[in-house]
Tab-separated table of C-alpha atoms and ligand atoms in Angstrom:
chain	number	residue	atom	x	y	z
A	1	UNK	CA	8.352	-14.164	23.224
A	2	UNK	CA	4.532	-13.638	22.489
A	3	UNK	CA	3.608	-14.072	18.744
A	4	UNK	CA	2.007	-11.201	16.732
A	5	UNK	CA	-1.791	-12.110	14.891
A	6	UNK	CA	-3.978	-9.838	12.536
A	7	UNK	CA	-7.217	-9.917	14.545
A	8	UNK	CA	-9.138	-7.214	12.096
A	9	UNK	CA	-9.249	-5.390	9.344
A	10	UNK	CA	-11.086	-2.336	8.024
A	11	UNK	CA	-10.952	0.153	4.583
A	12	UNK	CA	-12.490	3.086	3.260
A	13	UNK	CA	-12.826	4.177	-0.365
A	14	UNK	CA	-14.413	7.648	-1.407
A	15	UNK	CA	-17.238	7.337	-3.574
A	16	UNK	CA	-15.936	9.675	-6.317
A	17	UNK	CA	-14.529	7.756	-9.333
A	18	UNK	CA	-12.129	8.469	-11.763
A	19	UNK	CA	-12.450	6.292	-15.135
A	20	UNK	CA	-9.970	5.688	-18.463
A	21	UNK	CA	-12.818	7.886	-20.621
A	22	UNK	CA	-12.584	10.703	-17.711
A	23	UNK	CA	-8.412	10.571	-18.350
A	24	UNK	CA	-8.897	10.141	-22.262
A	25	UNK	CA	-10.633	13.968	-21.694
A	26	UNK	CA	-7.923	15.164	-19.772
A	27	UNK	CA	-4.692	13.661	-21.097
A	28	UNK	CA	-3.638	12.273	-24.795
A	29	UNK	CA	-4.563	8.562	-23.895
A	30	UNK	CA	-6.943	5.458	-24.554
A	31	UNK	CA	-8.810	3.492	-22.550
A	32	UNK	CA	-7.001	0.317	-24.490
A	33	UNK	CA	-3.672	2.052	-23.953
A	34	UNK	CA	-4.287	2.151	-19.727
A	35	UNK	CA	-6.206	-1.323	-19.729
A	36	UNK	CA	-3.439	-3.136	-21.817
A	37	UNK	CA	-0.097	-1.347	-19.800
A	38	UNK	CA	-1.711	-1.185	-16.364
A	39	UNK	CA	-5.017	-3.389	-15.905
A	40	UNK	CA	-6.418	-0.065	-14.120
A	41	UNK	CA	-10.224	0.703	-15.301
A	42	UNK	CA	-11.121	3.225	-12.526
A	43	UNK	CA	-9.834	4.783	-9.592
A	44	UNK	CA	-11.406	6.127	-6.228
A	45	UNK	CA	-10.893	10.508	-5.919
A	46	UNK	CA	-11.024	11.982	-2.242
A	47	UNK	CA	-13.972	14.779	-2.401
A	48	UNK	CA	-12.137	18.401	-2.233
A	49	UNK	CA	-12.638	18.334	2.031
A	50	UNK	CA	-11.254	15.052	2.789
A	51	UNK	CA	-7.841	14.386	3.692
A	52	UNK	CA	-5.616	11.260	4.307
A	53	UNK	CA	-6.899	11.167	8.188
A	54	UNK	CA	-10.485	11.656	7.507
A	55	UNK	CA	-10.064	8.193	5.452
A	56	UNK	CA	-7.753	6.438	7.870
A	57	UNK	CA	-10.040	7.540	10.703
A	58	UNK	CA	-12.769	5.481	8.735
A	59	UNK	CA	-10.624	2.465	8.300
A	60	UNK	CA	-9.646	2.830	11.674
A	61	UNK	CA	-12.906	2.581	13.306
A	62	UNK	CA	-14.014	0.325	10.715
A	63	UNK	CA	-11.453	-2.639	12.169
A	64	UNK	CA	-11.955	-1.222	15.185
A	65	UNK	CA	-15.649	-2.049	15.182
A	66	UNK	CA	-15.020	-5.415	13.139
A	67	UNK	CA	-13.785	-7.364	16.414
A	68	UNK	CA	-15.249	-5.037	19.277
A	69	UNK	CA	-11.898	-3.106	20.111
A	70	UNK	CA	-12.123	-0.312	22.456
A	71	UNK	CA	-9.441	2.600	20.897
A	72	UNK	CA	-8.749	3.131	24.517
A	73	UNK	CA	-7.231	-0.478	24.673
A	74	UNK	CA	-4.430	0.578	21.585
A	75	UNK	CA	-1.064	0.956	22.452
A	76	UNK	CA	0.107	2.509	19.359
A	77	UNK	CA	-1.148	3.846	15.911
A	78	UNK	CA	1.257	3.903	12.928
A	79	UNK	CA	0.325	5.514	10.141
A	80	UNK	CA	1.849	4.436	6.571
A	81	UNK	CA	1.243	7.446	4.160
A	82	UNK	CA	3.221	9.669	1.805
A	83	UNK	CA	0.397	12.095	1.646
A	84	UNK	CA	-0.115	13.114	4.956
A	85	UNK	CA	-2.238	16.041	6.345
A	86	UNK	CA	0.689	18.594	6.244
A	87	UNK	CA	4.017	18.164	7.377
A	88	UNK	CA	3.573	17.827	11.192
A	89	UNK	CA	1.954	16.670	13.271
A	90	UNK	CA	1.663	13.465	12.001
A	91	UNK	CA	-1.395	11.767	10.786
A	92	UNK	CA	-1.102	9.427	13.637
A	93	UNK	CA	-1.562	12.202	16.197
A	94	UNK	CA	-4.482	13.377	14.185
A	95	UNK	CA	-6.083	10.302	14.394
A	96	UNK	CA	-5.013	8.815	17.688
A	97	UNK	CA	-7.317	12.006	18.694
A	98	UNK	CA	-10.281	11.211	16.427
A	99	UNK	CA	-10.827	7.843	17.048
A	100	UNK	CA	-10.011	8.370	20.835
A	101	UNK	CA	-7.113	6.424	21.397
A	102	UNK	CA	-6.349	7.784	24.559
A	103	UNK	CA	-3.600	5.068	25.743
A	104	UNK	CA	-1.591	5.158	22.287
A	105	UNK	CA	1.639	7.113	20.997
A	106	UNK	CA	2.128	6.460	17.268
A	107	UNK	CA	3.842	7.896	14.924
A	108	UNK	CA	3.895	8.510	10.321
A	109	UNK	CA	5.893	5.757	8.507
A	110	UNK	CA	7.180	6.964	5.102
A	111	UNK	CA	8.327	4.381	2.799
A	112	UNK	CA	5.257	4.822	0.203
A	113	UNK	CA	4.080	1.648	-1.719
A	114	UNK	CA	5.777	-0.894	0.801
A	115	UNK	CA	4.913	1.725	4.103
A	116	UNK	CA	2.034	-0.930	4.903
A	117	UNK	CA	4.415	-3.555	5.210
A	118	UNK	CA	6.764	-1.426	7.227
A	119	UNK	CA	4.010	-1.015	9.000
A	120	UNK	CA	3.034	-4.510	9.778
A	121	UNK	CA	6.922	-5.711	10.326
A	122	UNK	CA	7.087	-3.031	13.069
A	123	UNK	CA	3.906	-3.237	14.491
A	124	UNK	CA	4.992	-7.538	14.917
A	125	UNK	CA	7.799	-6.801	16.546
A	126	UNK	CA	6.213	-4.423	18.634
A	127	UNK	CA	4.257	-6.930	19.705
A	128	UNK	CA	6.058	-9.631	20.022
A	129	UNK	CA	8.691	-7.587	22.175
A	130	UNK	CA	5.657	-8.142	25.175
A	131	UNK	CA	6.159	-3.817	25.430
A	132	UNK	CA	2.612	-3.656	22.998
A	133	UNK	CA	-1.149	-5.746	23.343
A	134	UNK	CA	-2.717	-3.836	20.571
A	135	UNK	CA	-0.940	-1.836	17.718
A	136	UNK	CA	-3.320	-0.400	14.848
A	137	UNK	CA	-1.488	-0.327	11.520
A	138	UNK	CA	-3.106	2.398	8.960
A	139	UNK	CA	-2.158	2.416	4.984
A	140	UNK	CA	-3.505	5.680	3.731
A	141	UNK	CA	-3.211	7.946	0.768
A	142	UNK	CA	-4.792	10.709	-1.165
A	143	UNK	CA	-2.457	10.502	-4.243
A	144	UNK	CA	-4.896	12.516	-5.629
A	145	UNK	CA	-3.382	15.376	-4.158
A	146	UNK	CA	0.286	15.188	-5.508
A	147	UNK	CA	-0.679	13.863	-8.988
A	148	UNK	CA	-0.326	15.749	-11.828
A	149	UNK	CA	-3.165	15.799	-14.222
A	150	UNK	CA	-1.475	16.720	-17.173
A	151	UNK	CA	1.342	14.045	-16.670
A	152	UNK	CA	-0.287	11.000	-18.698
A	153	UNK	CA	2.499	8.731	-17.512
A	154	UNK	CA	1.561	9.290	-13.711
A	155	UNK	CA	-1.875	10.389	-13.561
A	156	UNK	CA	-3.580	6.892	-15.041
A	157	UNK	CA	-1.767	5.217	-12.310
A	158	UNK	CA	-3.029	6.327	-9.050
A	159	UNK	CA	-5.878	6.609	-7.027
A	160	UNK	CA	-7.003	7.554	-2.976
A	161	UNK	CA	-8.045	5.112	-0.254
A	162	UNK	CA	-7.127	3.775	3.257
A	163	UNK	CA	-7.242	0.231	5.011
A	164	UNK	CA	-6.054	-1.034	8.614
A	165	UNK	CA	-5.427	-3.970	10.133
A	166	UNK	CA	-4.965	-4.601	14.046
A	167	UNK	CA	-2.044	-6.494	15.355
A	168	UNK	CA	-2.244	-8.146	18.992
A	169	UNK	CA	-0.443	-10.971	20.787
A	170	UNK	CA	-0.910	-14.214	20.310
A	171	UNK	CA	-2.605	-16.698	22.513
A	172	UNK	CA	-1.297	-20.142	23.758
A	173	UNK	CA	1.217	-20.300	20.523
A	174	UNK	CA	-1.170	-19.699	18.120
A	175	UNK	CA	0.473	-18.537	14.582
A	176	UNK	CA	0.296	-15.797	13.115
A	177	UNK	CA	3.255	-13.083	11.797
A	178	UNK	CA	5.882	-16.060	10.659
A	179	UNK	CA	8.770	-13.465	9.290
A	180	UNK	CA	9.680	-10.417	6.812
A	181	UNK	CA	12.476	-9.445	4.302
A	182	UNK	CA	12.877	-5.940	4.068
A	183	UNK	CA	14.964	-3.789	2.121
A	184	UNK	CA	15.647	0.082	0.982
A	185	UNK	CA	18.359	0.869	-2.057
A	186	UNK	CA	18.469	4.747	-1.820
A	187	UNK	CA	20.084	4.738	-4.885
A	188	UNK	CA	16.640	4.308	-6.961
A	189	UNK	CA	15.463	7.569	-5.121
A	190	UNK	CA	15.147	9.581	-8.127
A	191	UNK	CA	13.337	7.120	-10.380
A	192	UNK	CA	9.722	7.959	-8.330
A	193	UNK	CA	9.671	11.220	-6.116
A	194	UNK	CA	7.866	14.292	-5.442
A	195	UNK	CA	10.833	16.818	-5.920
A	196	UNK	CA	9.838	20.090	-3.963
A	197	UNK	CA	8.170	21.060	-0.483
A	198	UNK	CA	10.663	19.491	1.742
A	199	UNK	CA	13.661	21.415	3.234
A	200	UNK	CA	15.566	20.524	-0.422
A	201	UNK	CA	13.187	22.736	-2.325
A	202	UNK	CA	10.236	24.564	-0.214
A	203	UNK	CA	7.379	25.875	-1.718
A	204	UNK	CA	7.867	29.065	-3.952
A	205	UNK	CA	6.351	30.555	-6.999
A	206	UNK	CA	8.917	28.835	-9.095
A	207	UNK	CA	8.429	25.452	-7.563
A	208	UNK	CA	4.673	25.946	-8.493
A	209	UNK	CA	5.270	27.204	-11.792
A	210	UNK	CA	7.641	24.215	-12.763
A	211	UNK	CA	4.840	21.772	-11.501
A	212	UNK	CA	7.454	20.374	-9.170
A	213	UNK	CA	5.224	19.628	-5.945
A	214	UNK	CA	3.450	16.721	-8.125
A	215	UNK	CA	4.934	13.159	-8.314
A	216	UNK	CA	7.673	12.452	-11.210
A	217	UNK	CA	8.373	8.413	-11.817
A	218	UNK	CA	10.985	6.991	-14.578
A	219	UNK	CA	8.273	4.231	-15.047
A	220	UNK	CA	10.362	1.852	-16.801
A	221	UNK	CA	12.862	1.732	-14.515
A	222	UNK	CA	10.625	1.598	-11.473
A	223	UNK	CA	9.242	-1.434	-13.405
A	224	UNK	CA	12.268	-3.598	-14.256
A	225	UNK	CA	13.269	-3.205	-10.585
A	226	UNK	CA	9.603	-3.630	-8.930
A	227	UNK	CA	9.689	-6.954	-11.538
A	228	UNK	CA	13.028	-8.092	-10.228
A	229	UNK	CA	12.689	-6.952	-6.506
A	230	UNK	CA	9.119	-8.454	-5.679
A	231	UNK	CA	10.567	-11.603	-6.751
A	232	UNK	CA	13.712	-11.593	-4.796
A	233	UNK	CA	11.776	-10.199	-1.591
A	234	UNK	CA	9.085	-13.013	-1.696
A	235	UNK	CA	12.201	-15.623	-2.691
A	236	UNK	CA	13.588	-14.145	0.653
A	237	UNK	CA	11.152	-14.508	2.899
A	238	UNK	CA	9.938	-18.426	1.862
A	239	UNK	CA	13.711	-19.383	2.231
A	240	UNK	CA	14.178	-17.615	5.807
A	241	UNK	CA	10.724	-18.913	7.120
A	242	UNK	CA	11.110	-22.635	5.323
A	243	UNK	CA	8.196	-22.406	3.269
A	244	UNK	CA	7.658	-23.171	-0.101
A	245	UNK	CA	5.774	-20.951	-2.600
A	246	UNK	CA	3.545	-24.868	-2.939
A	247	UNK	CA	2.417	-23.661	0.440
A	248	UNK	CA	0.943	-20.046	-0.274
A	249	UNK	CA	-2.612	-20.074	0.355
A	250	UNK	CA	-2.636	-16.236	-1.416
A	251	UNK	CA	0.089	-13.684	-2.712
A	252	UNK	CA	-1.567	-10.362	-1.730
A	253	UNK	CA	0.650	-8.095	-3.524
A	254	UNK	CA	0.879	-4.321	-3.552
A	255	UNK	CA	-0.765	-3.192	-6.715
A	256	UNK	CA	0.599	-0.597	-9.100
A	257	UNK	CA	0.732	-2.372	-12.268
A	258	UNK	CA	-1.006	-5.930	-13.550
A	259	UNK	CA	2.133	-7.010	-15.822
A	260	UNK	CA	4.169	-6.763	-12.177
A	261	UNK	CA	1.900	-8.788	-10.455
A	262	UNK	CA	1.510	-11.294	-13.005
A	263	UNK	CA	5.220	-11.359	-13.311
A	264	UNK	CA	6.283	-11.799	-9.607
A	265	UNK	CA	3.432	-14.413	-9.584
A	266	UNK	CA	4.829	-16.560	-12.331
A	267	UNK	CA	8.629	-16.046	-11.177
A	268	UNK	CA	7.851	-17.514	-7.880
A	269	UNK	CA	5.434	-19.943	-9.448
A	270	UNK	CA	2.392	-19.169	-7.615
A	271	UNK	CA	-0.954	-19.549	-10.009
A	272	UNK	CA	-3.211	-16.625	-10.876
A	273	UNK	CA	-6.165	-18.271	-8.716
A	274	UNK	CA	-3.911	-17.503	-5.459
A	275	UNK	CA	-3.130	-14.145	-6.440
A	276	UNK	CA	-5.544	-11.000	-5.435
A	277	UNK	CA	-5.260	-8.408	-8.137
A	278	UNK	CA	-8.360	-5.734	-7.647
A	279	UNK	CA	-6.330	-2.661	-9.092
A	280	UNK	CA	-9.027	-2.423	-11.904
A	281	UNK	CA	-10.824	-0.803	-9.226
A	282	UNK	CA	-8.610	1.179	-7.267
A	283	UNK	CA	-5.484	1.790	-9.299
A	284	UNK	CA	-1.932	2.299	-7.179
A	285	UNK	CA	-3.491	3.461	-3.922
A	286	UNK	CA	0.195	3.347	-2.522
A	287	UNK	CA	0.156	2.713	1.133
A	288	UNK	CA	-3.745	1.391	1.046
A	289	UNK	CA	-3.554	-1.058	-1.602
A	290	UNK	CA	-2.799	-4.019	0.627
A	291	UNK	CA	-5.279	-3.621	3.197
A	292	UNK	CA	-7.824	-2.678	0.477
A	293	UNK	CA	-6.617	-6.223	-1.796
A	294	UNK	CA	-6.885	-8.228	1.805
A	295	UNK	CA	-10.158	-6.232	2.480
A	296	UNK	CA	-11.338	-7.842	-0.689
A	297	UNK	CA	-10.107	-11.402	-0.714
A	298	UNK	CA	-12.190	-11.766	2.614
A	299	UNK	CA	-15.368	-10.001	1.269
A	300	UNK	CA	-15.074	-12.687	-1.811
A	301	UNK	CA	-14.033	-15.531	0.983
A	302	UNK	CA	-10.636	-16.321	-0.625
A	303	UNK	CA	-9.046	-15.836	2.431
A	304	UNK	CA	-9.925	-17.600	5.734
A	305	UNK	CA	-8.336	-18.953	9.527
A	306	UNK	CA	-4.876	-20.522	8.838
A	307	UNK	CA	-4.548	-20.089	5.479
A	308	UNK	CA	-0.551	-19.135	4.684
A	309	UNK	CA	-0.561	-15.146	2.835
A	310	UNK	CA	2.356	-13.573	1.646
A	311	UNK	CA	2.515	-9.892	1.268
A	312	UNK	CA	4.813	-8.054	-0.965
A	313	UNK	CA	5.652	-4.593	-2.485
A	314	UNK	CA	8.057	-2.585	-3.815
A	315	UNK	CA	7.741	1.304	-3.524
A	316	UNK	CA	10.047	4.871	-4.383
A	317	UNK	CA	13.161	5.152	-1.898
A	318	UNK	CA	13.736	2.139	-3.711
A	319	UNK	CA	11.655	0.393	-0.682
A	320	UNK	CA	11.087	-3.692	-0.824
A	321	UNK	CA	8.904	-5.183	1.735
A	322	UNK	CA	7.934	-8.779	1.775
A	323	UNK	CA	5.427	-10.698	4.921
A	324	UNK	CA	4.601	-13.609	5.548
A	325	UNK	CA	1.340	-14.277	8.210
A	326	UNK	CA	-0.438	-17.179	8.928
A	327	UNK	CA	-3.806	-15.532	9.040
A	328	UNK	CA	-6.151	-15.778	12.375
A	329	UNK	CA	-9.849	-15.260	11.822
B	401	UT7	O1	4.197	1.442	-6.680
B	401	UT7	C1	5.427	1.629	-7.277
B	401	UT7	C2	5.253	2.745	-8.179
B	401	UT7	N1	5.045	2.616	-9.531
B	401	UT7	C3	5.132	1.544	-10.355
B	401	UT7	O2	5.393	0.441	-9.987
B	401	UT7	C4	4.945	1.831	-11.818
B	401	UT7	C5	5.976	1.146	-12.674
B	401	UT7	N2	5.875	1.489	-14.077
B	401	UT7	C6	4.806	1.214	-14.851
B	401	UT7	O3	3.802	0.709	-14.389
B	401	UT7	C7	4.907	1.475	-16.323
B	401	UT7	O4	6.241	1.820	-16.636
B	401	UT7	C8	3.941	2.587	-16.844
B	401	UT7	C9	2.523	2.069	-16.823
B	401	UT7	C10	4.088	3.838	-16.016
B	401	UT7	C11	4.288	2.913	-18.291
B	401	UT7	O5	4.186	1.749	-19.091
B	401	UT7	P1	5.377	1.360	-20.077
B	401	UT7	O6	4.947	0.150	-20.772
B	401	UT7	O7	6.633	1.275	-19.252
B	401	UT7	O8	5.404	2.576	-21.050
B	401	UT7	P2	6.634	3.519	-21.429
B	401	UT7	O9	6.908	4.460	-20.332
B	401	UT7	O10	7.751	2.675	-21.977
B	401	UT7	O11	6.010	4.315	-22.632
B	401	UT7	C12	5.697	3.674	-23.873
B	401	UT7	C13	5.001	4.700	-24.741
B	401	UT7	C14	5.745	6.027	-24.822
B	401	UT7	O12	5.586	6.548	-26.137
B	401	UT7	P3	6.767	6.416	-27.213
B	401	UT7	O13	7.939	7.124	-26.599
B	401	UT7	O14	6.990	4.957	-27.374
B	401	UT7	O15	6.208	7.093	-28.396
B	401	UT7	C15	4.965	6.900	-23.865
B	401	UT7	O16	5.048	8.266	-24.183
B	401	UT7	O17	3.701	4.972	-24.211
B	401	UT7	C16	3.558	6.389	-24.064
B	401	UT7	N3	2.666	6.640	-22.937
B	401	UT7	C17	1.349	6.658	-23.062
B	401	UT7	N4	0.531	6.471	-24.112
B	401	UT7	C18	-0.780	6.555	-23.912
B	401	UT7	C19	3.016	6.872	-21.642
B	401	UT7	N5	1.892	7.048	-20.929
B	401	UT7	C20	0.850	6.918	-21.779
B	401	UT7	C21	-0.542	7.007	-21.624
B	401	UT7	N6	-1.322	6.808	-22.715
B	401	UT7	N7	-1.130	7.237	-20.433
C-alpha cells in the first residue's frame, strides 16, 4: 500500500477586515469582552462579488503553483465548506473547471469546522488505496454570508478565508499521513446550525423574517464538548499511532476559540511554543482555519521536513476530527 504525503500548500484571505471597534458599532460589545472570551482581534470579510470558489480557486492555484503541479495531473478535488456557492453543483465542480482540472471528479464535504480533516483522512486513503496520484484538498468558507450581524454571540466569532493542501503518494516508504480518529455524535446537531434553506425549512418570507437562514450556536455547550472532544480525539490518535504527545513537533488545531486551544493543549500536555494559534487574525474561518494556521507556521518556519504535526478540530454535527502527518517538505 503506497503512503499518502502533503507535498503543498496554498491560502487566500480577502483583504477586507473586520475589527472588535467595527463589532462594538454594530452589536452591544467590547473589544475587552471579544479579546478576553475569544482571543479574536480581527477577521478577514469576502468583498460583496466573491464567493467560497473564487477563494478556493486562489488557494487552489496557489499550492498548485507552490510545487509546479499541472491541475491536469489531479485526480480528485474535495472541497470542505459549509458555505458553498448554492446548493448544487458543488464547489468542487466549480472549481475543478476554473483551475482546469480536466482529469479530476471531486466532490463538497460537509462536516464544517473538522470538514478539512475529513478532507485530508479521505483524500489519504484515497491515496493510499493506489486508485489516486494527486488529490487536492480545499477548506473554504465565507461565513460571512450566514452570520448574523445583530447576533453578538455569533457574529464576533467568525470570519472568511480558504487554504489547500495537495496529497500524493509516497515515494520509496517515505512518511507522511501516520493515522486519524474521527468521529460524528448527531446528537449535538442542534447546539450550532443554520436552521432554514434545506428541504426541512426552504426559503420563505417567514424564514427571512425570523432571521432563520443565519447560523444559531448554544456556545457554551459547543464549548464544554469542543474542550472535552479535542482532547479525547488527539488522546485517540497518539494511542492508535504509538506516539506520545513528547513527540509532537506542533498541535495545529482548528481555531474557534483561544481558551479551547489552550485547554486541549494543556490536557494533552503539549506547551504553548508547539501550538499555532493565529485566530487573532482570522477568527473561526471554519473549514479554512487549518490550512490558513499550517499556512502560517511555515511562513514563520515553525514547521519544517519530518517534523511530527497533529491536527485536530471539533465542528457542528457534533463532528471530531483528529490527524496525525509526518510532514514532507
Ligand atoms: O468551531 C466550532 C464552533 N464554535 C465554537 O467552538 C464556539 C464555542 N463557544 C465559545 O467560543 C463561547 O461559548 C463564546 C465565545 C461563544 C461565548 O463565550 P462564553 O464565555 O461561553 O459566554 P456565555 O455565552 O456564557 O455568555 C456570558 C455572558 C452572557 O451575559 P449574561 O447572561 O451573563 O448577562 C452573554 O449574554 O456574555 C454575554 N455575551 C456577550 N457580551 C459581550 C455574549 N456575547 C457577548 C459579546 N459581547 N459579544
Amino acid at each position: 500500500m503506497p503512503g499518502a504525503k502533503i507535498t503543498a500548500l496554498g491560502t487566500y484571505t480577502p483583504p477586507g477586515m473586520l475589527t472588535n471597534q467595527d463589532l462594538e458599532r454594530l452589536v452591544e460589545t467590547t473589544n475587552d469582552w471579544i479579546i478576553d472570551r475569544t482571543g479574536i482581534s480581527t477577521r478577514r470579510i469576502a468583498a460583496p462579488d466573491m464567493a467560497t470558489s473564487d477563494m478556493a480557486v486562489l488557494a487552489a492555484q496557489a499550492a498548485l503553483a507552490q510545487n509546479g503541479t499541472d491541475p491536469a495531473s489531479l485526480d480528485a478535488i474535495l472541497v470542505c465548506t459549509v458555505t458553498p456557492d448554492m446548493n448544487f453543483p458543488a464547489t468542487a465542480c466549480l472549481v475543478q473547471h476554473r483551475i482546469g482540472a480536466a482529469g479530476a471528479w471531486g466532490f463538497d464535504l460537509m462536516a464544517a469546522c473538522s470538514g478539512f480533516l475529513y478532507g485530508l483522512t479521505t483524500a489519504a486513503h484515497l491515496v493510499m488505496s493506489g486508485s489516486h496520484k494527486k488529490v487536492l484538498v480545499i477548506g473554504a468558507d465565507t461565513m460571512s454570508r450566514i452570520i448574523d450581524y445583530k447576533d453578538r454571540s455569533t457574529c464576533i466569532l467568525f470570519g472568511d478565508g480558504a487554504g489547500a493542501m495537495l496529497v500524493e503518494q509516497c515515494e520509496n516508504g517515505e512518511p507522511g499521513f501516520l493515522g486519524f480518529h474521527n468521529e460524528v455524535d448527531g446528537s449535538g446537531g442542534s447546539y450550532l446550525m443554520m436552521p432554514a434553506g434545506g428541504s426541512r425549512m426552504p426559503a420563505s418570507v417567514a424564514t427571512i423574517e425570523q432571521r432563520l437562514h443565519y447560523v444559531k450556536q448554544d456556545g457554551q455547550q459547543v464549548f464544554k464538548y469542543a474542550v472535552r472532544k479535542m482532547h479525547e480525539a488527539c488522546q485517540k490518535v497518539l494511542e492508535k499511532t504509538g506516539v506520545s504527545a513528547n513527540d509532537v513537533t506542533l498541535m495545529i488545531p482548528h481555531q474557534a476559540n483561544r481558551r479551547i486551544i489552550e485547554a486541549t493543549a494543556a490536557r494533552i500536555g503539549i506547551p504553548l511554543d508547539r501550538v499555532i494559534i493565529n485566530i487573532g487574525k482570522f477568527g473561526n474561518t471554519t473549514g479554512a482555519t487549518i490550512p490558513l494556521a499550517t499556512g502560517e507556521a511555515l511562513a514563520e518556519g515553525r514547521l519544517k521536513k519530518g517534523d511530527l504535526v497533529l491536527f485536530s478540530a471539533v465542528g457542528a454535527g457534533f463532528t471530531v476530527g483528529a490527524n496525525l502527518w509526518r510532514w514532507s517538505y
